[in-house]
Amino acid sequence: MDPTTITTNYAVHTPGHKNCPACRGSGEVIAGELTPELKFREAFEMWLGRRVIEGASVGERMRKVKYISDRTERDLRQYARAAARFFDELTLAEIHAGHIREFQRARATNRLIVEDGGGRQIVKNPWDHPAGANLILKEVQLVIRIMRAAGAWSDVLDEMVELVSPDEADVRRALTPEEQRRWIAAAGSREAWRVVYWCSIVALQTTAATNEMRALRLGDIFLNQGTLQIRSEGAKNRFRIRTIPLQTQEVTWALGALIDRAKMLGASGPHCYLFPFHITSDHYDALRPMTVSGLRRAWDEVRAASGIDWLTPYGLRHSAITRMAEAGVPIQVIMSFAGHIRPAMQQHYTQISMQSKRRWAAAAWMNAEAPSYAPGVASLAPGVGIPMPIAAPAGSFNGVAPRAALAGGEAGDAPEARPARRRRGATAVR
């Protein structure tokens, strides 16, 4: 076969595509697949299928061409799974304004009262946890998009349906340095939690988000060069594609431990995922990434052991950026690590950074006490108004990271401070 020849399952095209059965058939598929009589899950798969060109072959090589990115497809499927737990038994034509209102209420509280066959009322928790306004809005908007595409949405529904307002000021809670130490200590205390331990170290020292971590392949990690590459597969958008420096021996060690684990689970080359897909108790597929729930059991156990029951994996990214802001790192440098940050969060981190700078300035020039949360600082040196870093012991590690710096607020987090130098001829101020 000519390698430039492309074959499909459609009819043959006519010259110039006039009265073309292939083009007409494709249009009929787009117009006719989705109908109001379809149930939600089936309708979603058809709707998503429009955005993927399946089965095109070039020569002997098969490929999948998409109108959307892999990340977008994963997000859409996640929204659809959540929505299906409420709408799955309904056809698109049956969904009305009351359903959408009750879905939003139930999703926000993770509480649904239903009747069983005997007329008794049962309280169900359909999802793993309540959702915030922004996530609820994305899920409802997906339902509406599918209904519109199927002709099941009307002007009446447009008038009657009220959507939750996006929470632009929704700032996640970050770990304090003390909570960060407690979390790391708990995660490293048991063999069964070691993956959570390693992941936490990497997230806290790279700002990598949950999906970015899951999408990492062995070929994205360059331990000898001390860099980590976040590619488009895991990045939220093109502004989150970046190269992150691996600055400490803790993060290098943690990534090395994760690489060793991946190889034990079947990863055989740079194309394999750092977190292989879990099939059965002892069977993994390194060519597929771990699901969002891959570490849920161990994560929940660490939350209970540490007493930090509110922390989500994404919260580690926010905590990492917060530590940088507290150290007075400029927002431009923070964004070079973390990638794109929405304007509201930029303002939040900039405010933290300015507060830190003011406290450091007071400690340096006004003989005030150094900020207690400042990373890498134990106290002021005797007679000098400059904070001095803690000297951390180095060492190898058998199951525990080589230094305590990874716990937050310890050595290695801030650049070494230098004593102020007096100008020649200047008089010391007493």
mmCIF file of C-alpha atoms in Angstrom, residues 135-429:
data_model
loop_
_atom_site.group_PDB
_atom_site.id
_atom_site.type_symbol
_atom_site.label_atom_id
_atom_site.label_comp_id
_atom_site.label_asym_id
_atom_site.label_seq_id
_atom_site.Cartn_x
_atom_site.Cartn_y
_atom_site.Cartn_z
ATOM 1 C CA LEU A 135 -16.559 21.600 39.824
ATOM 2 C CA ILE A 136 -20.367 21.424 40.050
ATOM 3 C CA LEU A 137 -20.618 24.108 37.385
ATOM 4 C CA LYS A 138 -18.353 22.176 34.998
ATOM 5 C CA GLU A 139 -20.387 18.986 35.461
ATOM 6 C CA VAL A 140 -23.724 20.706 34.897
ATOM 7 C CA GLN A 141 -22.398 22.571 31.869
ATOM 8 C CA LEU A 142 -21.371 19.228 30.352
ATOM 9 C CA VAL A 143 -24.911 17.882 30.832
ATOM 10 C CA ILE A 144 -26.342 20.993 29.173
ATOM 11 C CA ARG A 145 -23.904 20.775 26.228
ATOM 12 C CA ILE A 146 -24.946 17.189 25.560
ATOM 13 C CA MET A 147 -28.638 18.085 25.840
ATOM 14 C CA ARG A 148 -28.176 20.967 23.416
ATOM 15 C CA ALA A 149 -26.364 18.733 20.927
ATOM 16 C CA ALA A 150 -29.204 16.192 21.109
ATOM 17 C CA GLY A 151 -31.953 18.788 20.738
ATOM 18 C CA ALA A 152 -33.206 18.134 24.278
ATOM 19 C CA TRP A 153 -32.542 21.643 25.567
ATOM 20 C CA SER A 154 -35.160 24.344 25.171
ATOM 21 C CA ASP A 155 -35.662 28.052 25.763
ATOM 22 C CA VAL A 156 -37.941 27.151 28.672
ATOM 23 C CA LEU A 157 -35.133 25.226 30.358
ATOM 24 C CA ASP A 158 -32.791 28.104 29.640
ATOM 25 C CA GLU A 159 -35.111 30.396 31.609
ATOM 26 C CA MET A 160 -35.816 27.996 34.467
ATOM 27 C CA VAL A 161 -32.404 26.479 35.200
ATOM 28 C CA GLU A 162 -30.274 28.341 37.737
ATOM 29 C CA LEU A 163 -26.591 27.438 37.824
ATOM 30 C CA VAL A 164 -24.344 27.826 40.840
ATOM 31 C CA SER A 165 -22.050 30.828 40.691
ATOM 32 C CA PRO A 166 -18.336 30.160 40.180
ATOM 33 C CA ASP A 167 -16.243 30.814 43.243
ATOM 34 C CA GLU A 168 -13.451 33.007 41.947
ATOM 35 C CA ALA A 169 -12.155 33.639 45.462
ATOM 36 C CA ASP A 170 -11.937 29.955 46.302
ATOM 37 C CA VAL A 171 -8.449 29.630 47.800
ATOM 38 C CA ARG A 172 -7.517 26.159 48.923
ATOM 39 C CA ARG A 173 -6.191 25.624 52.396
ATOM 40 C CA ALA A 174 -2.441 25.081 52.508
ATOM 41 C CA LEU A 175 -0.485 23.012 54.994
ATOM 42 C CA THR A 176 1.280 25.006 57.662
ATOM 43 C CA PRO A 177 4.961 24.098 58.160
ATOM 44 C CA GLU A 178 4.018 22.156 61.306
ATOM 45 C CA GLU A 179 1.252 20.275 59.452
ATOM 46 C CA GLN A 180 3.672 19.611 56.609
ATOM 47 C CA ARG A 181 6.134 17.987 59.022
ATOM 48 C CA ARG A 182 3.349 15.941 60.573
ATOM 49 C CA TRP A 183 2.088 14.761 57.189
ATOM 50 C CA ILE A 184 5.552 13.722 55.999
ATOM 51 C CA ALA A 185 6.300 11.951 59.293
ATOM 52 C CA ALA A 186 3.024 10.000 59.130
ATOM 53 C CA ALA A 187 3.435 9.046 55.455
ATOM 54 C CA GLY A 188 6.961 7.751 56.050
ATOM 55 C CA SER A 189 6.064 5.731 59.139
ATOM 56 C CA ARG A 190 4.682 2.644 57.382
ATOM 57 C CA GLU A 191 5.823 0.602 54.408
ATOM 58 C CA ALA A 192 2.279 0.504 52.987
ATOM 59 C CA TRP A 193 2.247 4.302 52.741
ATOM 60 C CA ARG A 194 5.626 4.768 51.080
ATOM 61 C CA VAL A 195 4.185 5.728 47.683
ATOM 62 C CA VAL A 196 2.206 8.539 49.330
ATOM 63 C CA TYR A 197 5.421 9.533 51.134
ATOM 64 C CA TRP A 198 7.466 9.699 47.928
ATOM 65 C CA CYS A 199 4.689 11.496 46.041
ATOM 66 C CA SER A 200 4.356 14.061 48.809
ATOM 67 C CA ILE A 201 8.074 14.860 48.733
ATOM 68 C CA VAL A 202 8.006 15.290 44.948
ATOM 69 C CA ALA A 203 4.868 17.452 44.972
ATOM 70 C CA LEU A 204 6.128 19.680 47.792
ATOM 71 C CA GLN A 205 9.451 20.297 46.047
ATOM 72 C CA THR A 206 8.278 20.609 42.428
ATOM 73 C CA THR A 207 4.727 22.108 42.677
ATOM 74 C CA ALA A 208 3.561 19.307 40.338
ATOM 75 C CA ALA A 209 -0.222 18.842 40.370
ATOM 76 C CA THR A 210 -2.024 15.512 40.719
ATOM 77 C CA ASN A 211 -2.717 14.965 37.007
ATOM 78 C CA GLU A 212 0.791 16.125 36.125
ATOM 79 C CA MET A 213 2.246 13.483 38.444
ATOM 80 C CA ARG A 214 0.019 10.709 37.064
ATOM 81 C CA ALA A 215 1.000 11.582 33.483
ATOM 82 C CA LEU A 216 4.747 11.443 34.147
ATOM 83 C CA ARG A 217 6.691 8.921 32.082
ATOM 84 C CA LEU A 218 10.136 7.651 32.955
ATOM 85 C CA GLY A 219 11.502 9.636 30.012
ATOM 86 C CA ASP A 220 10.295 12.886 31.613
ATOM 87 C CA ILE A 221 12.638 12.516 34.593
ATOM 88 C CA PHE A 222 16.322 13.442 34.247
ATOM 89 C CA LEU A 223 17.965 12.705 37.584
ATOM 90 C CA ASN A 224 21.506 13.252 36.271
ATOM 91 C CA GLN A 225 20.550 16.681 34.921
ATOM 92 C CA GLY A 226 18.350 17.463 37.910
ATOM 93 C CA THR A 227 15.210 18.318 35.929
ATOM 94 C CA LEU A 228 11.613 17.149 35.606
ATOM 95 C CA GLN A 229 9.616 17.748 32.415
ATOM 96 C CA ILE A 230 5.860 18.420 32.568
ATOM 97 C CA ARG A 231 4.523 17.716 29.077
ATOM 98 C CA SER A 232 1.225 18.477 27.382
ATOM 99 C CA GLU A 233 -0.251 15.077 28.292
ATOM 100 C CA GLY A 234 -0.542 15.998 31.954
ATOM 101 C CA ALA A 235 -0.521 19.801 31.781
ATOM 102 C CA LYS A 236 -3.802 21.573 32.413
ATOM 103 C CA ASN A 237 -3.087 23.905 29.492
ATOM 104 C CA ARG A 238 -0.184 24.940 27.286
ATOM 105 C CA PHE A 239 0.987 27.444 29.895
ATOM 106 C CA ARG A 240 1.575 24.620 32.374
ATOM 107 C CA ILE A 241 4.103 22.845 30.117
ATOM 108 C CA ARG A 242 7.427 23.455 31.848
ATOM 109 C CA THR A 243 10.772 22.134 33.064
ATOM 110 C CA ILE A 244 11.217 22.030 36.854
ATOM 111 C CA PRO A 245 14.637 21.928 38.535
ATOM 112 C CA LEU A 246 15.242 19.188 41.098
ATOM 113 C CA GLN A 247 17.173 21.139 43.673
ATOM 114 C CA THR A 248 17.539 18.880 46.719
ATOM 115 C CA GLN A 249 18.713 15.342 47.361
ATOM 116 C CA GLU A 250 15.327 14.546 48.942
ATOM 117 C CA VAL A 251 13.340 15.072 45.747
ATOM 118 C CA THR A 252 15.975 13.269 43.674
ATOM 119 C CA TRP A 253 15.880 10.348 46.085
ATOM 120 C CA ALA A 254 12.048 10.242 46.094
ATOM 121 C CA LEU A 255 11.855 10.232 42.291
ATOM 122 C CA GLY A 256 14.515 7.527 42.180
ATOM 123 C CA ALA A 257 12.436 5.405 44.560
ATOM 124 C CA LEU A 258 9.342 5.901 42.373
ATOM 125 C CA ILE A 259 11.309 4.931 39.266
ATOM 126 C CA ASP A 260 12.512 1.745 40.980
ATOM 127 C CA ARG A 261 8.922 0.943 41.948
ATOM 128 C CA ALA A 262 7.695 1.525 38.382
ATOM 129 C CA LYS A 263 10.348 -0.850 37.030
ATOM 130 C CA MET A 264 9.335 -3.494 39.571
ATOM 131 C CA LEU A 265 5.749 -3.128 38.303
ATOM 132 C CA GLY A 266 6.738 -3.651 34.672
ATOM 133 C CA ALA A 267 8.022 -0.317 33.350
ATOM 134 C CA SER A 268 10.697 -1.146 30.807
ATOM 135 C CA GLY A 269 11.549 2.091 29.041
ATOM 136 C CA PRO A 270 11.169 5.883 28.874
ATOM 137 C CA HIS A 271 7.700 5.539 27.312
ATOM 138 C CA CYS A 272 6.314 3.800 30.423
ATOM 139 C CA TYR A 273 4.436 5.658 33.126
ATOM 140 C CA LEU A 274 5.939 6.441 36.513
ATOM 141 C CA PHE A 275 2.651 5.361 38.101
ATOM 142 C CA PRO A 276 1.470 2.241 36.205
ATOM 143 C CA PHE A 277 -2.213 1.365 35.922
ATOM 144 C CA HIS A 278 -3.351 -1.140 38.575
ATOM 145 C CA ILE A 279 -5.256 -4.055 36.989
ATOM 146 C CA THR A 280 -5.377 -6.671 39.750
ATOM 147 C CA SER A 281 -3.669 -7.118 43.112
ATOM 148 C CA ASP A 282 -0.355 -8.096 41.525
ATOM 149 C CA HIS A 283 -0.780 -7.059 37.891
ATOM 150 C CA TYR A 284 0.015 -3.608 36.478
ATOM 151 C CA ASP A 285 0.081 -2.060 33.002
ATOM 152 C CA ALA A 286 2.969 0.407 32.644
ATOM 153 C CA LEU A 287 1.624 1.637 29.295
ATOM 154 C CA ARG A 288 -1.379 3.189 31.018
ATOM 155 C CA PRO A 289 -1.313 5.794 33.804
ATOM 156 C CA MET A 290 -2.716 5.250 37.267
ATOM 157 C CA THR A 291 -6.309 6.431 37.762
ATOM 158 C CA VAL A 292 -7.240 9.374 39.981
ATOM 159 C CA SER A 293 -8.205 6.903 42.722
ATOM 160 C CA GLY A 294 -5.012 4.854 42.490
ATOM 161 C CA LEU A 295 -3.663 6.027 45.864
ATOM 162 C CA ARG A 296 -6.976 6.717 47.586
ATOM 163 C CA ARG A 297 -6.810 4.006 50.252
ATOM 164 C CA ALA A 298 -3.262 4.794 51.351
ATOM 165 C CA TRP A 299 -3.936 8.539 51.144
ATOM 166 C CA ASP A 300 -7.009 8.286 53.390
ATOM 167 C CA GLU A 301 -5.053 6.179 55.892
ATOM 168 C CA VAL A 302 -2.284 8.797 56.056
ATOM 169 C CA ARG A 303 -4.893 11.512 56.529
ATOM 170 C CA ALA A 304 -6.314 9.636 59.495
ATOM 171 C CA ALA A 305 -2.878 8.917 60.989
ATOM 172 C CA SER A 306 -1.711 12.532 60.669
ATOM 173 C CA GLY A 307 -4.986 14.093 61.781
ATOM 174 C CA ILE A 308 -5.029 16.207 58.598
ATOM 175 C CA ASP A 309 -8.287 14.844 57.218
ATOM 176 C CA TRP A 310 -8.951 17.757 54.851
ATOM 177 C CA LEU A 311 -5.831 17.429 52.679
ATOM 178 C CA THR A 312 -6.255 16.380 49.042
ATOM 179 C CA PRO A 313 -3.388 15.454 46.690
ATOM 180 C CA TYR A 314 -3.820 18.761 44.859
ATOM 181 C CA GLY A 315 -3.401 20.550 48.188
ATOM 182 C CA LEU A 316 0.294 19.628 48.132
ATOM 183 C CA ARG A 317 0.828 21.818 45.064
ATOM 184 C CA HIS A 318 -0.846 24.747 46.825
ATOM 185 C CA SER A 319 1.247 24.091 49.947
ATOM 186 C CA ALA A 320 4.455 23.993 47.881
ATOM 187 C CA ILE A 321 3.673 27.326 46.222
ATOM 188 C CA THR A 322 2.722 28.802 49.609
ATOM 189 C CA ARG A 323 6.116 27.786 51.060
ATOM 190 C CA MET A 324 7.829 29.571 48.159
ATOM 191 C CA ALA A 325 5.706 32.685 48.668
ATOM 192 C CA GLU A 326 6.421 32.663 52.406
ATOM 193 C CA ALA A 327 10.138 32.586 51.606
ATOM 194 C CA GLY A 328 9.728 35.781 49.591
ATOM 195 C CA VAL A 329 10.239 34.161 46.193
ATOM 196 C CA PRO A 330 9.074 36.563 43.426
ATOM 197 C CA ILE A 331 5.847 35.572 41.679
ATOM 198 C CA GLN A 332 7.675 35.316 38.334
ATOM 199 C CA VAL A 333 9.989 32.648 39.768
ATOM 200 C CA ILE A 334 7.063 30.856 41.406
ATOM 201 C CA MET A 335 5.267 30.708 38.053
ATOM 202 C CA SER A 336 8.378 29.355 36.347
ATOM 203 C CA PHE A 337 8.108 26.414 38.766
ATOM 204 C CA ALA A 338 4.331 26.064 38.914
ATOM 205 C CA GLY A 339 3.284 27.166 35.427
ATOM 206 C CA HIS A 340 0.120 29.151 34.843
ATOM 207 C CA ILE A 341 -1.629 30.399 37.990
ATOM 208 C CA ARG A 342 -5.006 32.106 37.717
ATOM 209 C CA PRO A 343 -5.013 35.845 38.554
ATOM 210 C CA ALA A 344 -6.838 35.435 41.881
ATOM 211 C CA MET A 345 -4.203 32.966 43.098
ATOM 212 C CA GLN A 346 -1.370 35.156 41.797
ATOM 213 C CA GLN A 347 -2.730 37.955 43.964
ATOM 214 C CA HIS A 348 -2.982 35.577 46.924
ATOM 215 C CA TYR A 349 0.616 34.363 46.606
ATOM 216 C CA THR A 350 1.929 37.880 45.936
ATOM 217 C CA GLN A 351 0.292 39.076 49.146
ATOM 218 C CA ILE A 352 1.942 36.244 51.102
ATOM 219 C CA SER A 353 5.275 37.065 49.506
ATOM 220 C CA MET A 354 5.013 40.775 50.393
ATOM 221 C CA GLN A 355 4.136 39.952 54.003
ATOM 222 C CA SER A 356 7.194 37.714 54.150
ATOM 223 C CA LYS A 357 9.429 40.416 52.709
ATOM 224 C CA ARG A 358 8.202 42.928 55.300
ATOM 225 C CA ARG A 359 8.895 40.513 58.164
ATOM 226 C CA TRP A 360 12.360 39.730 56.824
ATOM 227 C CA ALA A 361 13.050 43.454 56.421
ATOM 228 C CA ALA A 362 11.968 44.072 60.007
ATOM 229 C CA ALA A 363 14.237 41.259 61.215
ATOM 230 C CA ALA A 364 17.209 42.561 59.227
ATOM 231 C CA TRP A 365 16.973 46.302 59.739
ATOM 232 C CA MET A 366 14.780 46.926 62.782
ATOM 233 C CA ASN A 367 16.335 44.296 65.097
ATOM 234 C CA ALA A 368 12.970 42.557 65.333
ATOM 235 C CA GLU A 369 12.316 38.859 65.725
ATOM 236 C CA ALA A 370 12.570 36.802 62.549
ATOM 237 C CA PRO A 371 9.293 35.385 61.218
ATOM 238 C CA SER A 372 8.612 32.106 62.954
ATOM 239 C CA TYR A 373 7.389 30.408 59.783
ATOM 240 C CA ALA A 374 10.322 31.467 57.608
ATOM 241 C CA PRO A 375 11.768 28.351 55.932
ATOM 242 C CA GLY A 376 15.357 27.520 56.850
ATOM 243 C CA VAL A 377 15.604 29.891 59.810
ATOM 244 C CA ALA A 378 16.273 28.925 63.414
ATOM 245 C CA SER A 379 16.946 32.284 65.035
ATOM 246 C CA LEU A 380 18.923 35.452 64.670
ATOM 247 C CA ALA A 381 22.669 35.166 64.990
ATOM 248 C CA PRO A 382 23.969 36.765 68.219
ATOM 249 C CA GLY A 383 24.486 40.451 67.728
ATOM 250 C CA VAL A 384 23.496 40.353 64.061
ATOM 251 C CA GLY A 385 20.133 41.337 62.629
ATOM 252 C CA ILE A 386 20.280 38.689 59.887
ATOM 253 C CA PRO A 387 18.505 35.308 60.185
ATOM 254 C CA MET A 388 20.868 32.346 60.059
ATOM 255 C CA PRO A 389 19.987 29.005 58.428
ATOM 256 C CA ILE A 390 19.885 25.732 60.306
ATOM 257 C CA ALA A 391 22.661 23.309 59.452
ATOM 258 C CA ALA A 392 20.973 20.040 58.469
ATOM 259 C CA PRO A 393 22.669 16.679 58.940
ATOM 260 C CA ALA A 394 23.232 14.779 55.730
ATOM 261 C CA GLY A 395 23.090 11.026 55.426
ATOM 262 C CA SER A 396 21.785 8.084 53.522
ATOM 263 C CA PHE A 397 18.396 6.697 54.007
ATOM 264 C CA ASN A 398 16.855 3.348 54.529
ATOM 265 C CA GLY A 399 13.167 4.059 54.038
ATOM 266 C CA VAL A 400 13.334 7.676 55.297
ATOM 267 C CA ALA A 401 14.540 10.725 53.394
ATOM 268 C CA PRO A 402 18.181 11.707 53.990
ATOM 269 C CA ARG A 403 17.459 15.094 55.521
ATOM 270 C CA ALA A 404 14.648 16.773 57.400
ATOM 271 C CA ALA A 405 14.424 19.615 54.888
ATOM 272 C CA LEU A 406 11.553 17.931 53.087
ATOM 273 C CA ALA A 407 9.298 18.448 56.106
ATOM 274 C CA GLY A 408 8.984 22.195 55.592
ATOM 275 C CA GLY A 409 10.491 24.993 57.631
ATOM 276 C CA GLU A 410 13.870 23.261 57.839
ATOM 277 C CA ALA A 411 17.274 23.515 56.251
ATOM 278 C CA GLY A 412 17.620 23.751 52.521
ATOM 279 C CA ASP A 413 14.389 25.676 51.923
ATOM 280 C CA ALA A 414 15.890 29.167 51.782
ATOM 281 C CA PRO A 415 19.173 30.550 50.449
ATOM 282 C CA GLU A 416 21.868 31.083 53.031
ATOM 283 C CA ALA A 417 21.765 34.539 54.576
ATOM 284 C CA ARG A 418 24.977 36.553 54.801
ATOM 285 C CA PRO A 419 25.869 38.904 57.673
ATOM 286 C CA ALA A 420 25.572 42.574 56.849
ATOM 287 C CA ARG A 421 28.850 44.213 55.858
ATOM 288 C CA ARG A 422 29.720 47.570 57.395
ATOM 289 C CA ARG A 423 30.976 50.292 55.052
ATOM 290 C CA ARG A 424 34.507 51.500 55.675
ATOM 291 C CA GLY A 425 34.402 54.436 58.042
ATOM 292 C CA ALA A 426 30.806 53.890 58.997
ATOM 293 C CA THR A 427 29.767 54.034 62.630
ATOM 294 C CA ALA A 428 27.747 51.212 64.082
ATOM 295 C CA VAL A 429 24.311 52.191 65.327
#
